[in-house]
Coordinates of C-alpha atoms in Angstrom, one line a residue:
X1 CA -8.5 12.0 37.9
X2 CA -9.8 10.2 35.1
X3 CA -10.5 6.6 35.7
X4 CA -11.1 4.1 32.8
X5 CA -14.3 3.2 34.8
X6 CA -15.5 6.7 34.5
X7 CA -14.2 7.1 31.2
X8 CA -16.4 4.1 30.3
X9 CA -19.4 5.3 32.0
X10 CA -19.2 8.3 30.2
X11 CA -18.9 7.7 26.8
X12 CA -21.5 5.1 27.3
X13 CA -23.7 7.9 28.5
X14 CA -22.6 10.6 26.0
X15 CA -23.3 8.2 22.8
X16 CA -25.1 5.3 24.0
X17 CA -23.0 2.8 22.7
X18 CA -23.0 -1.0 23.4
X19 CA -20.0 -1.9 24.9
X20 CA -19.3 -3.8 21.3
X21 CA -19.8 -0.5 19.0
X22 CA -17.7 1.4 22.3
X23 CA -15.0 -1.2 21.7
X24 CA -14.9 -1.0 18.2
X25 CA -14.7 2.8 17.9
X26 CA -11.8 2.7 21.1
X27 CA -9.8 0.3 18.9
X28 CA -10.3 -2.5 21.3
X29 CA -11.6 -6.0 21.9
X30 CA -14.9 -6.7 23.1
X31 CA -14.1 -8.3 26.7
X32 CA -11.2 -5.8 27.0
X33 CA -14.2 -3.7 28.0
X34 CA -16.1 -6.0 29.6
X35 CA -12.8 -6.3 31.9
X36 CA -12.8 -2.4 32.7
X37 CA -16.4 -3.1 33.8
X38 CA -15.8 -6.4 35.8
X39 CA -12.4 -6.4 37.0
X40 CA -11.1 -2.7 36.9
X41 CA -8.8 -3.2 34.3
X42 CA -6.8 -0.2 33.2
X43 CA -7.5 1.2 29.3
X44 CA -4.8 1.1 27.1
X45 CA -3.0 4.8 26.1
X46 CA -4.6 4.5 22.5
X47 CA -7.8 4.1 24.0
X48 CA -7.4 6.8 26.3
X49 CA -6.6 9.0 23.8
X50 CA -9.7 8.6 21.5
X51 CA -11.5 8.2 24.8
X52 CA -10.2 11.9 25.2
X53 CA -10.8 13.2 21.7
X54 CA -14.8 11.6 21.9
X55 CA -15.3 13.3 25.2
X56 CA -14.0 16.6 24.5
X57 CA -11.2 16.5 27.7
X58 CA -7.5 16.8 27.4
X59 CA -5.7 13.8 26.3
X60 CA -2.4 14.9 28.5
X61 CA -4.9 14.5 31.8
X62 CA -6.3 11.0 30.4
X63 CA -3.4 9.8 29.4
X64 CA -2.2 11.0 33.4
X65 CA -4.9 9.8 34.6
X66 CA -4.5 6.2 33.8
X67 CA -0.5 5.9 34.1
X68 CA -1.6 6.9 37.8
X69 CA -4.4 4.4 37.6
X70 CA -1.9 1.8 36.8
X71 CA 0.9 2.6 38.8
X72 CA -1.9 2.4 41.9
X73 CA -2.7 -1.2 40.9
X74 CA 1.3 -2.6 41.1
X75 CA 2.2 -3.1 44.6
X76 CA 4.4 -0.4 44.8
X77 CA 2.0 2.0 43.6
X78 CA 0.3 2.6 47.2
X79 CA 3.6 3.8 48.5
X80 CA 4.5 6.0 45.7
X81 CA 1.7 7.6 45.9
X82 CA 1.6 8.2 49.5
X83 CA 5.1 9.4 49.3
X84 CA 4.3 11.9 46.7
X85 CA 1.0 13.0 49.3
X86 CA 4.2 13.8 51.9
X87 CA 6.2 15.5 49.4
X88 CA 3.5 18.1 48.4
X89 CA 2.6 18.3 52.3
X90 CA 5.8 19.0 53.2
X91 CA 6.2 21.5 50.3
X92 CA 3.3 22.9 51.6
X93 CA 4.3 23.8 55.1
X94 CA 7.7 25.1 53.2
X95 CA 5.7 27.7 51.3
X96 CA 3.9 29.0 54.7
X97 CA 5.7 31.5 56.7
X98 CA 5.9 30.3 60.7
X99 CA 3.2 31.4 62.5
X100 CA 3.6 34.3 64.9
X101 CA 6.1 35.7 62.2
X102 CA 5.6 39.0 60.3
X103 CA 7.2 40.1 57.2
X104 CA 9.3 42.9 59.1
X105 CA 10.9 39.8 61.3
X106 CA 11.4 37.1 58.4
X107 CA 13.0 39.9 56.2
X108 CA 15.0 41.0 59.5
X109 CA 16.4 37.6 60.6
X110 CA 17.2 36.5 57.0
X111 CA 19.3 40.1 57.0
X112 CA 23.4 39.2 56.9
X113 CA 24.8 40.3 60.4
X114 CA 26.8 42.6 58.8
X115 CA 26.7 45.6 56.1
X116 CA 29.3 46.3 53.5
X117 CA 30.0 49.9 53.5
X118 CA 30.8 51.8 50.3

């Protein structure tokens, strides 16, 4: 995941910007980045996506990165996510075949108890 801190961090890095020129060129205000720095705030999608575009990664996993980001931040968020952790566990387990079951006895057992004769 993509977080506007790190996005920050990076393109800092990358062009060695001041966080004035980095706002400019992200179609921002100044203490809109100074907020990512300081407080955490979330970039905006426009921002994200020349964010994207500057660093060479794909805007569709920036632009998911930071609905996640700020979906985490509402109250809400912390149970949505941990709900969608169970859902993939639980899909998971679904996906594995029981343990001490072969192939012959799934295939077997999921067999109708009866055969249709021509």
């Amino acid at each position: 995941m993509y977080k506007t801190i790190m996005l920050y961090e990076q393109l800092v890095k990358i062009t060695g910007w001041s966080d004035y020129k980095l706002a400019q060129q992200l179609e921002v205000s100044p203490t809109a980045v100074r907020l990512w720095k300081k407080r955490g705030s979330v970039m905006n999608d426009r921002a994200g996506q020349i964010a994207a575009e500057l660093l060479g990664i794909p805007e569709k996993l920036v632009l998911l990165s930071l609905a996640a980001e700020r979906a985490l931040a509402e109250p809400s968020g912390r149970y949505l996510a941990e709900a969608a952790e169970d859902a993939i566990k639980e899909e998971e387990r679904a996906e594995k075949p029981e343990a001490g079951r072969n192939r012959a006895a799934v295939a077997e057992s999921d067999r109708m108890p009866f055969q249709i004769m021509p």
